[in-house]
PDB file of C-alpha atoms in Angstrom:
ATOM      1  CA  MET E1362      -0.001   0.000   0.000  1.00 95.00           C
ATOM      2  CA  GLU E1363       1.060   3.595  -0.535  1.00 96.00           C
ATOM      3  CA  ILE E1364       0.274   6.826   1.254  1.00 97.00           C
ATOM      4  CA  THR E1365       1.461  10.403   0.834  1.00 98.00           C
ATOM      5  CA  VAL E1366       2.450  12.257   4.005  1.00 98.00           C
ATOM      6  CA  ASP E1367       3.845  15.800   3.889  1.00 97.00           C
ATOM      7  CA  GLY E1368       4.321  15.418   0.148  1.00 97.00           C
ATOM      8  CA  LYS E1369       6.353  12.200   0.509  1.00 96.00           C
ATOM      9  CA  SER E1370       4.967   9.051  -1.097  1.00 97.00           C
ATOM     10  CA  ILE E1371       5.849   6.058   1.044  1.00 96.00           C
ATOM     11  CA  ARG E1372       5.029   2.349   1.033  1.00 97.00           C
ATOM     12  CA  TYR E1373       3.606   0.535   4.040  1.00 98.00           C
ATOM     13  CA  LYS E1374       1.853  -2.684   4.952  1.00 98.00           C
ATOM     14  CA  VAL E1375      -0.325  -4.064   7.737  1.00 98.00           C
ATOM     15  CA  THR E1376      -0.011  -7.531   9.295  1.00 97.00           C
ATOM     16  CA  GLY E1377      -2.491  -9.018  11.733  1.00 96.00           C
ATOM     17  CA  GLU E1378      -5.839  -7.838  13.022  1.00 91.00           C
ATOM     18  CA  GLY E1379      -5.261  -7.744  16.770  1.00 92.00           C
ATOM     19  CA  PRO E1380      -6.986  -5.215  19.020  1.00 95.00           C
ATOM     20  CA  LYS E1381      -3.704  -3.379  19.705  1.00 97.00           C
ATOM     21  CA  THR E1382      -1.374  -1.594  17.266  1.00 98.00           C
ATOM     22  CA  ALA E1383       2.403  -1.828  16.956  1.00 98.00           C
ATOM     23  CA  VAL E1384       4.527   0.181  14.533  1.00 98.00           C
ATOM     24  CA  ILE E1385       8.010  -0.897  13.461  1.00 98.00           C
ATOM     25  CA  LEU E1386      10.596   1.813  12.752  1.00 98.00           C
ATOM     26  CA  GLN E1387      13.431   0.498  10.614  1.00 98.00           C
ATOM     27  CA  GLY E1388      17.191   0.719  10.708  1.00 97.00           C
ATOM     28  CA  TRP E1389      19.138   2.973   8.361  1.00 95.00           C
ATOM     29  CA  GLY E1390      18.917   2.007   4.684  1.00 88.00           C
ATOM     30  CA  THR E1391      16.845  -1.126   5.227  1.00 96.00           C
ATOM     31  CA  ASP E1392      13.610  -2.211   3.593  1.00 97.00           C
ATOM     32  CA  MET E1393      10.563  -2.828   5.740  1.00 98.00           C
ATOM     33  CA  LYS E1394      10.592  -6.492   4.579  1.00 98.00           C
ATOM     34  CA  LEU E1395      13.600  -7.086   6.838  1.00 98.00           C
ATOM     35  CA  TYR E1396      11.244  -6.878   9.822  1.00 98.00           C
ATOM     36  CA  ASP E1397       8.616  -9.360   8.631  1.00 98.00           C
ATOM     37  CA  SER E1398       9.670 -11.862  11.296  1.00 98.00           C
ATOM     38  CA  ILE E1399       9.069  -9.328  14.080  1.00 98.00           C
ATOM     39  CA  ALA E1400       5.613  -8.573  12.699  1.00 98.00           C
ATOM     40  CA  ALA E1401       4.846 -12.302  12.512  1.00 98.00           C
ATOM     41  CA  ASP E1402       5.916 -12.773  16.146  1.00 98.00           C
ATOM     42  CA  ILE E1403       3.061 -10.641  17.467  1.00 98.00           C
ATOM     43  CA  SER E1404       0.512 -10.502  14.632  1.00 97.00           C
ATOM     44  CA  ASP E1405      -1.933 -12.674  16.588  1.00 97.00           C
ATOM     45  CA  GLU E1406      -2.194  -9.977  19.263  1.00 97.00           C
ATOM     46  CA  TYR E1407      -1.387  -6.817  17.298  1.00 98.00           C
ATOM     47  CA  ARG E1408      -2.123  -5.016  14.097  1.00 98.00           C
ATOM     48  CA  VAL E1409       1.470  -4.396  12.996  1.00 98.00           C
ATOM     49  CA  ILE E1410       2.396  -1.478  10.724  1.00 98.00           C
ATOM     50  CA  GLN E1411       5.609  -1.641   8.695  1.00 98.00           C
ATOM     51  CA  PHE E1412       6.716   1.162   6.404  1.00 98.00           C
ATOM     52  CA  ASN E1413       9.675   2.682   4.593  1.00 98.00           C
ATOM     53  CA  LEU E1414      10.786   6.020   5.992  1.00 98.00           C
ATOM     54  CA  PRO E1415      11.313   8.876   3.515  1.00 98.00           C
ATOM     55  CA  GLY E1416      14.501   8.137   1.593  1.00 97.00           C
ATOM     56  CA  PHE E1417      14.504   4.433   2.517  1.00 96.00           C
ATOM     57  CA  ALA E1418      13.982   1.728  -0.144  1.00 94.00           C
ATOM     58  CA  ASP E1419      11.371   3.039  -2.607  1.00 92.00           C
ATOM     59  CA  SER E1420       9.964   5.925  -0.553  1.00 96.00           C
ATOM     60  CA  ASP E1421      10.459   9.537  -1.644  1.00 97.00           C
ATOM     61  CA  GLU E1422      13.529  11.292  -0.260  1.00 97.00           C
ATOM     62  CA  PRO E1423      13.398  14.454   1.833  1.00 96.00           C
ATOM     63  CA  SER E1424      14.030  17.559  -0.253  1.00 94.00           C
ATOM     64  CA  GLU E1425      16.553  18.824   2.316  1.00 96.00           C
ATOM     65  CA  ALA E1426      18.795  17.284   4.958  1.00 96.00           C
ATOM     66  CA  TRP E1427      16.667  15.886   7.785  1.00 97.00           C
ATOM     67  CA  GLY E1428      17.926  15.110  11.260  1.00 96.00           C
ATOM     68  CA  VAL E1429      16.227  13.050  13.951  1.00 97.00           C
ATOM     69  CA  GLU E1430      13.729  15.783  14.800  1.00 97.00           C
ATOM     70  CA  GLU E1431      12.523  16.131  11.201  1.00 97.00           C
ATOM     71  CA  PHE E1432      12.065  12.373  10.836  1.00 98.00           C
ATOM     72  CA  ALA E1433      10.169  12.326  14.150  1.00 98.00           C
ATOM     73  CA  VAL E1434       7.857  15.161  13.068  1.00 97.00           C
ATOM     74  CA  TRP E1435       7.160  13.350   9.797  1.00 98.00           C
ATOM     75  CA  PHE E1436       6.371  10.165  11.742  1.00 98.00           C
ATOM     76  CA  VAL E1437       3.825  11.982  13.912  1.00 98.00           C
ATOM     77  CA  HIS E1438       2.098  13.137  10.721  1.00 97.00           C
ATOM     78  CA  PHE E1439       2.244   9.570   9.364  1.00 98.00           C
ATOM     79  CA  MET E1440       0.431   8.324  12.458  1.00 98.00           C
ATOM     80  CA  GLN E1441      -2.173  11.031  11.975  1.00 97.00           C
ATOM     81  CA  ALA E1442      -2.654  10.036   8.337  1.00 97.00           C
ATOM     82  CA  LEU E1443      -3.345   6.424   9.355  1.00 97.00           C
ATOM     83  CA  ASP E1444      -5.546   7.581  12.260  1.00 97.00           C
ATOM     84  CA  ILE E1445      -3.474   5.651  14.801  1.00 98.00           C
ATOM     85  CA  ARG E1446      -4.273   6.977  18.251  1.00 97.00           C
ATOM     86  CA  LYS E1447      -2.368   4.524  20.448  1.00 98.00           C
ATOM     87  CA  ALA E1448       0.546   2.249  19.616  1.00 98.00           C
ATOM     88  CA  THR E1449       3.539   0.341  20.836  1.00 98.00           C
ATOM     89  CA  LEU E1450       6.666   1.399  18.960  1.00 98.00           C
ATOM     90  CA  ILE E1451       9.369  -1.096  17.974  1.00 98.00           C
ATOM     91  CA  GLY E1452      12.578   0.408  16.633  1.00 98.00           C
ATOM     92  CA  HIS E1453      15.793  -1.085  15.281  1.00 98.00           C
ATOM     93  CA  SER E1454      19.006   0.947  15.059  1.00 97.00           C
ATOM     94  CA  PHE E1455      18.097   4.303  13.456  1.00 97.00           C
ATOM     95  CA  GLY E1456      14.428   3.592  14.157  1.00 98.00           C
ATOM     96  CA  GLY E1457      15.349   3.472  17.827  1.00 98.00           C
ATOM     97  CA  ARG E1458      16.986   6.864  17.494  1.00 97.00           C
ATOM     98  CA  ILE E1459      13.682   8.325  16.268  1.00 98.00           C
ATOM     99  CA  MET E1460      11.843   6.564  19.090  1.00 98.00           C
ATOM    100  CA  ILE E1461      14.113   8.091  21.731  1.00 98.00           C
ATOM    101  CA  TRP E1462      13.166  11.525  20.417  1.00 98.00           C
ATOM    102  CA  LEU E1463       9.453  10.667  20.308  1.00 98.00           C
ATOM    103  CA  GLY E1464       9.460   8.981  23.703  1.00 98.00           C
ATOM    104  CA  SER E1465      11.012  12.010  25.382  1.00 98.00           C
ATOM    105  CA  LEU E1466       8.429  14.467  24.035  1.00 97.00           C
ATOM    106  CA  SER E1467       5.674  15.713  26.286  1.00 94.00           C
ATOM    107  CA  LYS E1468       2.309  14.102  25.625  1.00 88.00           C
ATOM    108  CA  ASP E1469       0.826  17.320  24.250  1.00 91.00           C
ATOM    109  CA  GLU E1470       3.493  17.299  21.529  1.00 93.00           C
ATOM    110  CA  LEU E1471       2.180  13.979  20.189  1.00 96.00           C
ATOM    111  CA  THR E1472      -1.042  13.252  18.330  1.00 94.00           C
ATOM    112  CA  PHE E1473      -1.086   9.635  19.537  1.00 97.00           C
ATOM    113  CA  GLU E1474      -0.516   7.794  22.803  1.00 97.00           C
ATOM    114  CA  ILE E1475       2.585   5.651  23.216  1.00 98.00           C
ATOM    115  CA  ASP E1476       1.848   2.381  25.001  1.00 98.00           C
ATOM    116  CA  LYS E1477       5.264   0.683  25.257  1.00 98.00           C
ATOM    117  CA  LEU E1478       8.670   0.920  23.588  1.00 98.00           C
ATOM    118  CA  VAL E1479      10.910  -1.829  22.242  1.00 98.00           C
ATOM    119  CA  LEU E1480      14.437  -0.735  21.304  1.00 98.00           C
ATOM    120  CA  VAL E1481      16.439  -3.302  19.329  1.00 98.00           C
ATOM    121  CA  ASP E1482      20.185  -2.620  18.984  1.00 98.00           C
ATOM    122  CA  ALA E1483      19.145   1.019  18.982  1.00 98.00           C
ATOM    123  CA  ALA E1484      21.202   4.036  17.983  1.00 97.00           C
ATOM    124  CA  GLY E1485      21.118   7.351  19.823  1.00 97.00           C
ATOM    125  CA  ILE E1486      24.213   7.509  21.993  1.00 97.00           C
ATOM    126  CA  GLN E1487      27.259   9.221  20.534  1.00 90.00           C
ATOM    127  CA  ARG E1488      30.482   8.570  22.377  1.00 68.00           C
ATOM    128  CA  GLU E1489      33.637  10.631  22.379  1.00 64.00           C
ATOM    129  CA  LYS E1490      36.010   9.382  19.710  1.00 53.00           C
ATOM    130  CA  THR E1491      39.026   7.377  20.756  1.00 51.00           C
ATOM    131  CA  PRO E1492      42.505   8.785  20.015  1.00 50.00           C
ATOM    132  CA  LYS E1493      42.763   6.314  17.122  1.00 50.00           C
ATOM    133  CA  GLN E1494      39.413   7.473  15.686  1.00 44.00           C
ATOM    134  CA  LYS E1495      40.446  11.123  16.046  1.00 42.00           C
ATOM    135  CA  ARG E1496      43.687  10.438  14.145  1.00 57.00           C
ATOM    136  CA  SER E1497      41.727   8.686  11.421  1.00 50.00           C
ATOM    137  CA  VAL E1498      39.369  11.670  11.055  1.00 46.00           C
ATOM    138  CA  ARG E1499      42.301  14.082  10.864  1.00 58.00           C
ATOM    139  CA  ARG E1500      43.972  11.948   8.164  1.00 58.00           C
ATOM    140  CA  TYR E1501      40.753  11.855   6.169  1.00 46.00           C
ATOM    141  CA  HIS E1502      40.320  15.645   6.224  1.00 56.00           C
ATOM    142  CA  PHE E1503      43.999  16.168   5.382  1.00 50.00           C
ATOM    143  CA  LYS E1504      43.797  13.835   2.369  1.00 52.00           C
ATOM    144  CA  LYS E1505      40.495  15.329   1.264  1.00 58.00           C
ATOM    145  CA  ALA E1506      41.965  18.846   1.282  1.00 60.00           C
ATOM    146  CA  ILE E1507      44.935  17.719  -0.807  1.00 61.00           C
ATOM    147  CA  PHE E1508      42.959  15.599  -3.264  1.00 57.00           C
ATOM    148  CA  HIS E1509      40.420  18.377  -3.872  1.00 61.00           C
ATOM    149  CA  PHE E1510      43.071  21.012  -4.459  1.00 59.00           C
ATOM    150  CA  GLY E1511      42.271  22.437  -7.918  1.00 64.00           C
ATOM    151  CA  PRO E1512      45.138  21.126 -10.125  1.00 70.00           C
ATOM    152  CA  ILE E1513      45.293  17.745  -8.370  1.00 66.00           C
ATOM    153  CA  TYR E1514      41.562  17.160  -8.679  1.00 62.00           C
ATOM    154  CA  TRP E1515      41.601  18.272 -12.319  1.00 61.00           C
ATOM    155  CA  PHE E1516      44.281  15.733 -13.262  1.00 55.00           C
ATOM    156  CA  PHE E1517      43.093  12.859 -11.057  1.00 58.00           C
ATOM    157  CA  LYS E1518      39.334  13.456 -10.835  1.00 62.00           C
ATOM    158  CA  ASP E1519      38.286   9.833 -11.448  1.00 58.00           C
ATOM    159  CA  ALA E1520      40.740   8.442  -8.898  1.00 53.00           C
ATOM    160  CA  VAL E1521      39.737  11.035  -6.297  1.00 45.00           C
ATOM    161  CA  ASP E1522      36.036  10.307  -6.842  1.00 50.00           C
ATOM    162  CA  ILE E1523      36.685   6.570  -6.396  1.00 51.00           C
ATOM    163  CA  TRP E1524      38.615   7.237  -3.169  1.00 45.00           C
ATOM    164  CA  GLN E1525      35.846   9.529  -1.895  1.00 57.00           C
ATOM    165  CA  GLY E1526      33.238   6.869  -2.624  1.00 54.00           C
ATOM    166  CA  GLN E1527      35.129   4.352  -0.501  1.00 57.00           C
ATOM    167  CA  GLN E1528      35.096   6.486   2.641  1.00 53.00           C
ATOM    168  CA  GLY E1529      32.679   6.115   5.533  1.00 53.00           C
ATOM    169  CA  SER E1530      30.544   3.207   6.685  1.00 60.00           C
ATOM    170  CA  ALA E1531      28.738   0.855   4.313  1.00 66.00           C
ATOM    171  CA  ASP E1532      25.442   2.573   5.145  1.00 59.00           C
ATOM    172  CA  TYR E1533      26.969   5.933   4.254  1.00 67.00           C
ATOM    173  CA  ARG E1534      28.569   4.691   1.018  1.00 70.00           C
ATOM    174  CA  ASN E1535      25.316   3.091  -0.116  1.00 73.00           C
ATOM    175  CA  SER E1536      23.228   6.220   0.519  1.00 82.00           C
ATOM    176  CA  SER E1537      22.258   8.819  -2.071  1.00 90.00           C
ATOM    177  CA  PRO E1538      23.822  12.297  -1.799  1.00 90.00           C
ATOM    178  CA  MET E1539      20.762  13.659   0.025  1.00 94.00           C
ATOM    179  CA  MET E1540      20.532  10.705   2.399  1.00 94.00           C
ATOM    180  CA  LYS E1541      24.243  11.022   3.178  1.00 89.00           C
ATOM    181  CA  LYS E1542      23.506  14.555   4.393  1.00 92.00           C
ATOM    182  CA  CYS E1543      20.606  13.230   6.473  1.00 95.00           C
ATOM    183  CA  MET E1544      22.786  10.512   7.959  1.00 92.00           C
ATOM    184  CA  VAL E1545      25.544  12.938   8.960  1.00 90.00           C
ATOM    185  CA  LYS E1546      22.991  15.247  10.591  1.00 92.00           C
ATOM    186  CA  ALA E1547      21.305  12.401  12.476  1.00 87.00           C
ATOM    187  CA  VAL E1548      24.447  10.580  13.609  1.00 86.00           C
ATOM    188  CA  ASN E1549      25.981  13.753  15.022  1.00 87.00           C
ATOM    189  CA  ASN E1550      22.986  14.290  17.310  1.00 90.00           C
ATOM    190  CA  ASP E1551      23.696  12.686  20.702  1.00 96.00           C
ATOM    191  CA  LEU E1552      20.386  11.837  22.375  1.00 98.00           C
ATOM    192  CA  THR E1553      21.769  10.639  25.703  1.00 97.00           C
ATOM    193  CA  TYR E1554      20.334  13.681  27.466  1.00 97.00           C
ATOM    194  CA  ARG E1555      16.811  12.732  26.385  1.00 98.00           C
ATOM    195  CA  LEU E1556      16.835   9.205  27.816  1.00 98.00           C
ATOM    196  CA  PRO E1557      15.836  10.129  31.401  1.00 98.00           C
ATOM    197  CA  ASP E1558      12.742  11.902  30.032  1.00 98.00           C
ATOM    198  CA  ILE E1559      11.258   8.705  28.590  1.00 98.00           C
ATOM    199  CA  PRO E1560       8.398   7.675  30.936  1.00 98.00           C
ATOM    200  CA  TYR E1561       7.280   4.532  29.101  1.00 98.00           C
ATOM    201  CA  GLU E1562       7.911   0.905  29.941  1.00 98.00           C
ATOM    202  CA  THR E1563      10.816   0.024  27.657  1.00 98.00           C
ATOM    203  CA  CYS E1564      12.229  -3.313  26.528  1.00 98.00           C
ATOM    204  CA  LEU E1565      15.841  -3.245  25.297  1.00 98.00           C
ATOM    205  CA  ILE E1566      17.050  -6.178  23.182  1.00 98.00           C
ATOM    206  CA  TRP E1567      20.735  -6.268  22.242  1.00 98.00           C
ATOM    207  CA  GLY E1568      23.335  -8.441  20.592  1.00 98.00           C
ATOM    208  CA  ASP E1569      26.442  -8.799  22.730  1.00 98.00           C
ATOM    209  CA  GLN E1570      28.645  -8.702  19.605  1.00 97.00           C
ATOM    210  CA  ASP E1571      27.038  -5.600  18.094  1.00 97.00           C
ATOM    211  CA  THR E1572      29.774  -3.304  16.784  1.00 94.00           C
ATOM    212  CA  ALA E1573      27.474  -0.702  15.189  1.00 94.00           C
ATOM    213  CA  THR E1574      25.681   0.137  18.437  1.00 96.00           C
ATOM    214  CA  PRO E1575      27.718  -1.708  21.093  1.00 96.00           C
ATOM    215  CA  LEU E1576      26.220  -3.391  24.118  1.00 98.00           C
ATOM    216  CA  ILE E1577      27.452  -0.585  26.372  1.00 97.00           C
ATOM    217  CA  ASP E1578      24.883   1.640  24.620  1.00 98.00           C
ATOM    218  CA  GLY E1579      22.114  -0.725  25.708  1.00 98.00           C
ATOM    219  CA  GLN E1580      23.499  -0.833  29.232  1.00 98.00           C
ATOM    220  CA  ASP E1581      23.522   2.960  29.414  1.00 98.00           C
ATOM    221  CA  MET E1582      19.957   3.109  28.090  1.00 98.00           C
ATOM    222  CA  GLU E1583      18.851   0.658  30.770  1.00 98.00           C
ATOM    223  CA  ARG E1584      20.518   2.829  33.397  1.00 98.00           C
ATOM    224  CA  LEU E1585      19.112   6.134  32.114  1.00 98.00           C
ATOM    225  CA  ILE E1586      15.564   5.217  31.030  1.00 98.00           C
ATOM    226  CA  PRO E1587      13.538   4.921  34.262  1.00 98.00           C
ATOM    227  CA  GLU E1588      11.349   1.968  33.205  1.00 98.00           C
ATOM    228  CA  ALA E1589      13.825   0.038  31.020  1.00 98.00           C
ATOM    229  CA  LYS E1590      14.930  -3.601  31.109  1.00 98.00           C
ATOM    230  CA  LEU E1591      17.819  -4.928  29.006  1.00 98.00           C
ATOM    231  CA  HIS E1592      17.845  -8.397  27.428  1.00 98.00           C
ATOM    232  CA  VAL E1593      21.083  -9.608  25.829  1.00 98.00           C
ATOM    233  CA  LEU E1594      21.197 -12.177  23.012  1.00 98.00           C
ATOM    234  CA  THR E1595      24.627 -13.796  23.185  1.00 98.00           C
ATOM    235  CA  GLY E1596      26.582 -14.481  20.020  1.00 97.00           C
ATOM    236  CA  THR E1597      24.553 -12.009  17.955  1.00 98.00           C
ATOM    237  CA  ASP E1598      25.425  -8.777  16.170  1.00 97.00           C
ATOM    238  CA  HIS E1599      23.534  -5.623  15.165  1.00 97.00           C
ATOM    239  CA  PHE E1600      20.721  -7.781  13.754  1.00 98.00           C
ATOM    240  CA  SER E1601      20.048  -9.776  16.899  1.00 98.00           C
ATOM    241  CA  PHE E1602      16.412 -10.359  15.924  1.00 98.00           C
ATOM    242  CA  LEU E1603      17.552 -12.261  12.810  1.00 98.00           C
ATOM    243  CA  ARG E1604      20.384 -14.230  14.429  1.00 97.00           C
ATOM    244  CA  LYS E1605      18.348 -15.761  17.264  1.00 98.00           C
ATOM    245  CA  PRO E1606      14.710 -15.396  16.176  1.00 98.00           C
ATOM    246  CA  GLY E1607      13.374 -17.884  18.727  1.00 98.00           C
ATOM    247  CA  GLU E1608      14.910 -16.157  21.740  1.00 98.00           C
ATOM    248  CA  PHE E1609      13.968 -12.758  20.357  1.00 98.00           C
ATOM    249  CA  LYS E1610      10.350 -13.836  19.920  1.00 98.00           C
ATOM    250  CA  ASP E1611      10.163 -15.146  23.487  1.00 98.00           C
ATOM    251  CA  ILE E1612      11.455 -11.848  24.895  1.00 98.00           C
ATOM    252  CA  LEU E1613       9.182  -9.750  22.680  1.00 98.00           C
ATOM    253  CA  ARG E1614       6.027 -11.739  23.447  1.00 98.00           C
ATOM    254  CA  SER E1615       6.789 -11.855  27.150  1.00 98.00           C
ATOM    255  CA  PHE E1616       6.933  -8.065  27.134  1.00 98.00           C
ATOM    256  CA  LEU E1617       4.010  -7.309  24.824  1.00 98.00           C
ATOM    257  CA  CYS E1618       1.551 -10.186  24.796  1.00 94.00           C
TER     258      CYS E1618
END
């Protein structure tokens, strides 16, 4: 199904016909299909909404660089468009980042009621770079300045463009120019300060081998969110819900159903 919200045409689907509603917010650059197993886990109790955020998969991109706040505002309008008045939110990675923003808003800033939150390997905490990371950033900016110096770039344009395209994370490299701007804006927004303002019962599910959003992030979220409980899936990475689907389902249903 398709719907247009704030001028952005996006694709969504509904699974289940339960009396309660759950909405899944996806990780950066993924397609909503990646979360079919999560929807199936609770579709007997919930009507589950999956969708592609603006700029993700086949949905229209933002016309300017959006950060977390802009994505959150758009999501509120999306909920209005579907006439969803109460929902549990389930967010993976970047979707969790949006949920942290939403969950910390006052209730009069939302057009719907949040029931519970489920954060899966969620993003949102930005840590100070290690000395090694700082050196790497300095080297990158030094090389970029040299390579883009007029005469050098003119003679070696193709090589410089190839080098530029190899920089950054896989998510960054695979993003369009506009979505790269959105990613930079979102990633540089540390939401740690908003965690204590989340009043909702929150389930945290984490892979102990997650290198994208390490387990320490989940531990800090458990410490800072008043009503949070952390569950760790051992031997799993940033996609813990795919690596151990049985254990993930048990945790999710125990919390929601």
